[in-house]
Amino acid sequence: MLAEPVNGVPAGEEVLTLPEVAERMNLVVTKVMDMLGKKQLLAVEIDRVRHVPARFLDEDGQLNRFVPGAIALLSDGGYSDAEILDYLFTEDDSLPGRPVDALHGHLAREVMRRAQAMAIL
């Protein structure tokens, strides 16, 4: 858990080291590093160690299928990693809730639509 906010990820959010992500996804760490390099995942640095928000994974430990698309849309629209994380982890009363949580439910396509609209602006 984060003790304090880091680059858009709020305090109290569960984060995982790259080896922990690899273990949950049943992958080798280099594959997780490749996913970070391809912007399919984002990480924050804490004490010089990269951590991925656990909320990017589904209950079964796999990468949520909408996360890479949301990251790509916003990244292509010129948003920095910190801005993308801030958007995904900030409460939005019109959803309701946080976009990162909505990606796990029936509002996932609405989050994608909004990310696409934000990228165009």
Backbone as JSON Lines, residues from 0, in Angstrom:
{"i":0,"aa":"M","n":[0.84,-1.18,0.0],"ca":[0.0,0.0,0.0],"c":[0.88,1.25,0.0]}
{"i":1,"aa":"L","n":[0.44,2.23,-0.74],"ca":[1.19,3.49,-0.76],"c":[0.9,4.29,0.5]}
{"i":2,"aa":"A","n":[1.94,4.75,1.14],"ca":[1.79,5.58,2.34],"c":[1.4,7.0,1.97]}
{"i":3,"aa":"E","n":[1.83,7.44,0.8],"ca":[1.51,8.78,0.31],"c":[1.33,8.72,-1.2]}
{"i":4,"aa":"P","n":[0.65,9.71,-1.78],"ca":[0.42,9.68,-3.23],"c":[1.74,9.72,-4.01]}
{"i":5,"aa":"V","n":[1.77,9.02,-5.14],"ca":[2.95,9.01,-6.01],"c":[2.5,9.13,-7.46]}
{"i":6,"aa":"N","n":[2.86,10.22,-8.11],"ca":[2.6,10.42,-9.54],"c":[1.19,10.04,-9.98]}
{"i":7,"aa":"G","n":[0.19,10.52,-9.27],"ca":[-1.18,10.26,-9.67],"c":[-1.85,9.08,-9.0]}
{"i":8,"aa":"V","n":[-1.08,8.23,-8.35],"ca":[-1.65,7.08,-7.65],"c":[-1.82,7.49,-6.18]}
{"i":9,"aa":"P","n":[-3.06,7.42,-5.67],"ca":[-3.32,7.94,-4.32],"c":[-2.76,7.07,-3.19]}
{"i":10,"aa":"A","n":[-2.6,7.7,-2.05],"ca":[-2.19,6.97,-0.84],"c":[-3.22,5.89,-0.54]}
{"i":11,"aa":"G","n":[-2.74,4.76,-0.04],"ca":[-3.62,3.66,0.31],"c":[-3.86,2.68,-0.82]}
{"i":12,"aa":"E","n":[-3.41,3.02,-2.01],"ca":[-3.6,2.14,-3.17],"c":[-2.58,1.01,-3.12]}
{"i":13,"aa":"E","n":[-3.02,-0.2,-3.42],"ca":[-2.1,-1.33,-3.45],"c":[-1.26,-1.27,-4.72]}
{"i":14,"aa":"V","n":[0.04,-1.39,-4.55],"ca":[0.96,-1.44,-5.68],"c":[1.82,-2.69,-5.56]}
{"i":15,"aa":"L","n":[2.27,-3.17,-6.7],"ca":[3.04,-4.41,-6.75],"c":[4.38,-4.16,-7.43]}
{"i":16,"aa":"T","n":[5.43,-4.8,-6.93],"ca":[6.71,-4.74,-7.62],"c":[6.59,-5.54,-8.92]}
{"i":17,"aa":"L","n":[7.53,-5.37,-9.82],"ca":[7.48,-6.1,-11.08],"c":[7.52,-7.61,-10.87]}
{"i":18,"aa":"P","n":[8.36,-8.13,-9.96],"ca":[8.31,-9.58,-9.71],"c":[6.94,-10.04,-9.18]}
{"i":19,"aa":"E","n":[6.29,-9.21,-8.36],"ca":[4.96,-9.58,-7.86],"c":[3.93,-9.6,-8.99]}
{"i":20,"aa":"V","n":[4.02,-8.63,-9.89],"ca":[3.12,-8.6,-11.05],"c":[3.34,-9.85,-11.89]}
{"i":21,"aa":"A","n":[4.6,-10.16,-12.14],"ca":[4.93,-11.34,-12.95],"c":[4.37,-12.61,-12.31]}
{"i":22,"aa":"E","n":[4.5,-12.72,-11.0],"ca":[4.0,-13.9,-10.3],"c":[2.48,-14.01,-10.43]}
{"i":23,"aa":"R","n":[1.79,-12.9,-10.22],"ca":[0.32,-12.93,-10.32],"c":[-0.15,-13.26,-11.73]}
{"i":24,"aa":"M","n":[0.59,-12.76,-12.72],"ca":[0.2,-12.98,-14.11],"c":[0.77,-14.28,-14.67]}
{"i":25,"aa":"N","n":[1.58,-14.96,-13.86],"ca":[2.23,-16.2,-14.29],"c":[3.12,-15.95,-15.52]}
{"i":26,"aa":"L","n":[3.92,-14.89,-15.43],"ca":[4.84,-14.5,-16.49],"c":[6.24,-14.35,-15.91]}
{"i":27,"aa":"V","n":[7.21,-14.23,-16.79],"ca":[8.56,-13.88,-16.34],"c":[8.63,-12.36,-16.22]}
{"i":28,"aa":"V","n":[9.51,-11.88,-15.37],"ca":[9.63,-10.44,-15.12],"c":[9.94,-9.68,-16.41]}
{"i":29,"aa":"T","n":[10.74,-10.26,-17.29],"ca":[11.08,-9.56,-18.52],"c":[9.85,-9.29,-19.39]}
{"i":30,"aa":"K","n":[8.85,-10.15,-19.31],"ca":[7.61,-9.92,-20.06],"c":[6.86,-8.72,-19.48]}
{"i":31,"aa":"V","n":[6.86,-8.59,-18.16],"ca":[6.23,-7.44,-17.51],"c":[6.98,-6.17,-17.9]}
{"i":32,"aa":"M","n":[8.31,-6.24,-17.93],"ca":[9.12,-5.09,-18.34],"c":[8.81,-4.72,-19.79]}
{"i":33,"aa":"D","n":[8.61,-5.71,-20.63],"ca":[8.24,-5.48,-22.02],"c":[6.88,-4.78,-22.1]}
{"i":34,"aa":"M","n":[5.94,-5.21,-21.27],"ca":[4.61,-4.58,-21.25],"c":[4.71,-3.12,-20.82]}
{"i":35,"aa":"L","n":[5.59,-2.82,-19.88],"ca":[5.82,-1.44,-19.48],"c":[6.42,-0.64,-20.63]}
{"i":36,"aa":"G","n":[7.38,-1.24,-21.32],"ca":[8.02,-0.57,-22.45],"c":[7.05,-0.28,-23.58]}
{"i":37,"aa":"K","n":[6.08,-1.15,-23.76],"ca":[5.07,-0.97,-24.81],"c":[3.88,-0.15,-24.33]}
{"i":38,"aa":"K","n":[3.95,0.37,-23.12],"ca":[2.88,1.18,-22.51],"c":[1.57,0.41,-22.37]}
{"i":39,"aa":"Q","n":[1.66,-0.9,-22.15],"ca":[0.46,-1.68,-21.84],"c":[0.17,-1.6,-20.35]}
{"i":40,"aa":"L","n":[1.17,-1.21,-19.6],"ca":[1.1,-1.01,-18.15],"c":[1.84,0.28,-17.82]}
{"i":41,"aa":"L","n":[1.53,0.87,-16.68],"ca":[2.29,2.0,-16.18],"c":[2.77,1.66,-14.78]}
{"i":42,"aa":"A","n":[3.88,2.25,-14.4],"ca":[4.43,2.01,-13.07],"c":[4.84,3.34,-12.45]}
{"i":43,"aa":"V","n":[4.89,3.35,-11.14],"ca":[5.43,4.48,-10.39],"c":[6.7,4.01,-9.7]}
{"i":44,"aa":"E","n":[7.59,4.95,-9.48],"ca":[8.86,4.59,-8.83],"c":[8.81,4.98,-7.36]}
{"i":45,"aa":"I","n":[9.1,4.01,-6.52],"ca":[9.14,4.24,-5.07],"c":[10.49,3.71,-4.59]}
{"i":46,"aa":"D","n":[11.29,4.6,-4.04],"ca":[12.63,4.22,-3.58],"c":[13.41,3.49,-4.67]}
{"i":47,"aa":"R","n":[13.33,4.01,-5.89],"ca":[14.06,3.51,-7.05],"c":[13.61,2.12,-7.5]}
{"i":48,"aa":"V","n":[12.42,1.7,-7.07],"ca":[11.85,0.41,-7.47],"c":[10.51,0.7,-8.15]}
{"i":49,"aa":"R","n":[10.31,0.13,-9.33],"ca":[9.06,0.35,-10.05],"c":[7.94,-0.52,-9.48]}
{"i":50,"aa":"H","n":[6.78,0.11,-9.34],"ca":[5.59,-0.55,-8.81],"c":[4.41,-0.3,-9.75]}
{"i":51,"aa":"V","n":[3.6,-1.32,-9.95],"ca":[2.41,-1.24,-10.8],"c":[1.18,-1.25,-9.89]}
{"i":52,"aa":"P","n":[0.21,-0.37,-10.15],"ca":[-1.02,-0.42,-9.36],"c":[-1.71,-1.79,-9.51]}
{"i":53,"aa":"A","n":[-2.03,-2.41,-8.4],"ca":[-2.68,-3.73,-8.43],"c":[-4.03,-3.67,-9.13]}
{"i":54,"aa":"R","n":[-4.65,-2.5,-9.13],"ca":[-5.98,-2.36,-9.73],"c":[-5.94,-2.56,-11.25]}
{"i":55,"aa":"F","n":[-4.76,-2.55,-11.86],"ca":[-4.64,-2.82,-13.29],"c":[-4.9,-4.29,-13.61]}
{"i":56,"aa":"L","n":[-4.86,-5.14,-12.58],"ca":[-5.08,-6.57,-12.77],"c":[-6.49,-6.95,-12.36]}
{"i":57,"aa":"D","n":[-7.02,-7.98,-13.01],"ca":[-8.33,-8.52,-12.64],"c":[-8.18,-9.43,-11.44]}
{"i":58,"aa":"E","n":[-9.31,-9.93,-10.94],"ca":[-9.31,-10.82,-9.79],"c":[-8.49,-12.09,-10.03]}
{"i":59,"aa":"D","n":[-8.42,-12.5,-11.3],"ca":[-7.67,-13.72,-11.63],"c":[-6.18,-13.45,-11.85]}
{"i":60,"aa":"G","n":[-5.74,-12.21,-11.6],"ca":[-4.33,-11.88,-11.72],"c":[-3.88,-11.48,-13.1]}
{"i":61,"aa":"Q","n":[-4.78,-11.46,-14.05],"ca":[-4.42,-11.08,-15.42],"c":[-4.66,-9.58,-15.63]}
{"i":62,"aa":"L","n":[-3.94,-9.01,-16.58],"ca":[-4.11,-7.61,-16.92],"c":[-5.53,-7.37,-17.4]}
{"i":63,"aa":"N","n":[-6.2,-6.38,-16.82],"ca":[-7.54,-6.03,-17.27],"c":[-7.47,-5.65,-18.75]}
{"i":64,"aa":"R","n":[-8.36,-6.19,-19.54],"ca":[-8.26,-6.04,-21.0],"c":[-8.43,-4.6,-21.48]}
{"i":65,"aa":"F","n":[-9.01,-3.72,-20.67],"ca":[-9.22,-2.33,-21.09],"c":[-8.06,-1.41,-20.7]}
{"i":66,"aa":"V","n":[-7.23,-1.82,-19.77],"ca":[-6.15,-0.96,-19.28],"c":[-5.18,-0.55,-20.39]}
{"i":67,"aa":"P","n":[-4.65,-1.48,-21.19],"ca":[-3.72,-1.05,-22.24],"c":[-4.34,-0.06,-23.23]}
{"i":68,"aa":"G","n":[-5.6,-0.27,-23.57],"ca":[-6.27,0.63,-24.51],"c":[-6.46,2.02,-23.94]}
{"i":69,"aa":"A","n":[-6.86,2.11,-22.68],"ca":[-7.04,3.42,-22.04],"c":[-5.7,4.15,-21.96]}
{"i":70,"aa":"I","n":[-4.65,3.43,-21.59],"ca":[-3.32,4.03,-21.52],"c":[-2.9,4.52,-22.91]}
{"i":71,"aa":"A","n":[-3.09,3.69,-23.92],"ca":[-2.69,4.05,-25.29],"c":[-3.44,5.28,-25.79]}
{"i":72,"aa":"L","n":[-4.75,5.32,-25.57],"ca":[-5.55,6.47,-26.02],"c":[-5.04,7.77,-25.41]}
{"i":73,"aa":"L","n":[-4.83,7.76,-24.11],"ca":[-4.4,8.97,-23.43],"c":[-2.95,9.32,-23.75]}
{"i":74,"aa":"S","n":[-2.1,8.32,-23.85],"ca":[-0.7,8.55,-24.21],"c":[-0.58,9.13,-25.61]}
{"i":75,"aa":"D","n":[-1.32,8.57,-26.54],"ca":[-1.32,9.08,-27.92],"c":[-1.87,10.5,-27.98]}
{"i":76,"aa":"G","n":[-2.73,10.85,-27.02],"ca":[-3.29,12.2,-26.95],"c":[-2.37,13.2,-26.28]}
{"i":77,"aa":"G","n":[-1.17,12.77,-25.89],"ca":[-0.19,13.68,-25.32],"c":[-0.15,13.73,-23.81]}
{"i":78,"aa":"Y","n":[-0.89,12.85,-23.15],"ca":[-0.88,12.82,-21.69],"c":[0.36,12.09,-21.19]}
{"i":79,"aa":"S","n":[0.96,12.62,-20.12],"ca":[2.12,11.97,-19.5],"c":[1.63,10.78,-18.67]}
{"i":80,"aa":"D","n":[2.56,9.92,-18.28],"ca":[2.2,8.78,-17.44],"c":[1.53,9.24,-16.15]}
{"i":81,"aa":"A","n":[2.07,10.29,-15.52],"ca":[1.5,10.8,-14.27],"c":[0.08,11.34,-14.51]}
{"i":82,"aa":"E","n":[-0.14,12.01,-15.63],"ca":[-1.48,12.53,-15.94],"c":[-2.46,11.39,-16.19]}
{"i":83,"aa":"I","n":[-2.0,10.34,-16.85],"ca":[-2.86,9.17,-17.1],"c":[-3.24,8.52,-15.77]}
{"i":84,"aa":"L","n":[-2.26,8.32,-14.91],"ca":[-2.53,7.71,-13.61],"c":[-3.46,8.59,-12.79]}
{"i":85,"aa":"D","n":[-3.25,9.89,-12.84],"ca":[-4.11,10.82,-12.11],"c":[-5.55,10.7,-12.61]}
{"i":86,"aa":"Y","n":[-5.75,10.66,-13.92],"ca":[-7.09,10.5,-14.48],"c":[-7.72,9.18,-14.02]}
{"i":87,"aa":"L","n":[-6.98,8.1,-14.15],"ca":[-7.54,6.78,-13.84],"c":[-7.89,6.62,-12.36]}
{"i":88,"aa":"F","n":[-7.15,7.28,-11.48],"ca":[-7.34,7.08,-10.04],"c":[-8.07,8.23,-9.33]}
{"i":89,"aa":"T","n":[-8.63,9.17,-10.1],"ca":[-9.38,10.28,-9.51],"c":[-10.87,10.01,-9.61]}
{"i":90,"aa":"E","n":[-11.58,10.2,-8.49],"ca":[-13.03,10.01,-8.44],"c":[-13.7,10.87,-9.51]}
{"i":91,"aa":"D","n":[-14.69,10.3,-10.17],"ca":[-15.48,11.01,-11.18],"c":[-16.95,10.72,-10.86]}
{"i":92,"aa":"D","n":[-17.63,11.71,-10.31],"ca":[-19.02,11.52,-9.89],"c":[-19.94,11.15,-11.04]}
{"i":93,"aa":"S","n":[-19.57,11.49,-12.26],"ca":[-20.43,11.17,-13.39],"c":[-20.32,9.71,-13.83]}
{"i":94,"aa":"L","n":[-19.35,8.97,-13.29],"ca":[-19.25,7.55,-13.68],"c":[-20.21,6.64,-12.91]}
{"i":95,"aa":"P","n":[-20.37,6.59,-11.69],"ca":[-19.65,7.2,-10.56],"c":[-18.43,6.37,-10.17]}
{"i":96,"aa":"G","n":[-17.53,7.0,-9.44],"ca":[-16.33,6.3,-8.99],"c":[-15.11,6.68,-9.8]}
{"i":97,"aa":"R","n":[-14.09,5.86,-9.7],"ca":[-12.83,6.12,-10.39],"c":[-12.82,5.38,-11.73]}
{"i":98,"aa":"P","n":[-12.26,5.99,-12.76],"ca":[-12.17,5.29,-14.05],"c":[-11.48,3.93,-13.95]}
{"i":99,"aa":"V","n":[-10.44,3.8,-13.13],"ca":[-9.73,2.51,-13.02],"c":[-10.66,1.42,-12.49]}
{"i":100,"aa":"D","n":[-11.58,1.79,-11.6],"ca":[-12.54,0.81,-11.09],"c":[-13.6,0.5,-12.13]}
{"i":101,"aa":"A","n":[-14.01,1.52,-12.87],"ca":[-15.03,1.33,-13.91],"c":[-14.53,0.4,-15.02]}
{"i":102,"aa":"L","n":[-13.22,0.35,-15.24],"ca":[-12.66,-0.54,-16.26],"c":[-12.93,-2.01,-15.94]}
{"i":103,"aa":"H","n":[-13.31,-2.3,-14.71],"ca":[-13.58,-3.67,-14.3],"c":[-15.07,-4.03,-14.37]}
{"i":104,"aa":"G","n":[-15.89,-3.1,-14.85],"ca":[-17.32,-3.36,-14.86],"c":[-18.0,-2.91,-16.14]}
{"i":105,"aa":"H","n":[-19.3,-2.7,-16.03],"ca":[-20.1,-2.37,-17.21],"c":[-19.84,-0.97,-17.75]}
{"i":106,"aa":"L","n":[-19.1,-0.14,-17.02],"ca":[-18.8,1.21,-17.5],"c":[-17.44,1.3,-18.21]}
{"i":107,"aa":"A","n":[-16.81,0.18,-18.46],"ca":[-15.49,0.18,-19.09],"c":[-15.51,0.89,-20.44]}
{"i":108,"aa":"R","n":[-16.5,0.62,-21.25],"ca":[-16.57,1.25,-22.58],"c":[-16.8,2.76,-22.47]}
{"i":109,"aa":"E","n":[-17.49,3.18,-21.43],"ca":[-17.68,4.62,-21.2],"c":[-16.34,5.28,-20.86]}
{"i":110,"aa":"V","n":[-15.53,4.62,-20.05],"ca":[-14.2,5.15,-19.73],"c":[-13.37,5.25,-21.01]}
{"i":111,"aa":"M","n":[-13.45,4.24,-21.85],"ca":[-12.7,4.26,-23.11],"c":[-13.18,5.4,-24.01]}
{"i":112,"aa":"R","n":[-14.49,5.6,-24.07],"ca":[-15.04,6.68,-24.88],"c":[-14.54,8.03,-24.37]}
{"i":113,"aa":"R","n":[-14.54,8.2,-23.06],"ca":[-14.06,9.46,-22.48],"c":[-12.57,9.65,-22.7]}
{"i":114,"aa":"A","n":[-11.81,8.59,-22.58],"ca":[-10.36,8.68,-22.83],"c":[-10.1,9.1,-24.27]}
{"i":115,"aa":"Q","n":[-10.88,8.55,-25.19],"ca":[-10.73,8.91,-26.59],"c":[-11.08,10.38,-26.8]}
{"i":116,"aa":"A","n":[-12.15,10.85,-26.18],"ca":[-12.54,12.26,-26.3],"c":[-11.48,13.17,-25.68]}
{"i":117,"aa":"M","n":[-10.9,12.77,-24.55],"ca":[-9.86,13.57,-23.92],"c":[-8.62,13.65,-24.8]}
{"i":118,"aa":"A","n":[-8.32,12.58,-25.5],"ca":[-7.13,12.54,-26.35],"c":[-7.28,13.46,-27.55]}
{"i":119,"aa":"I","n":[-8.51,13.69,-27.97],"ca":[-8.77,14.55,-29.14],"c":[-8.65,16.02,-28.77]}
{"i":120,"aa":"L","n":[-9.01,16.36,-27.52],"ca":[-9.02,17.76,-27.09],"c":[-7.67,18.36,-27.08]}
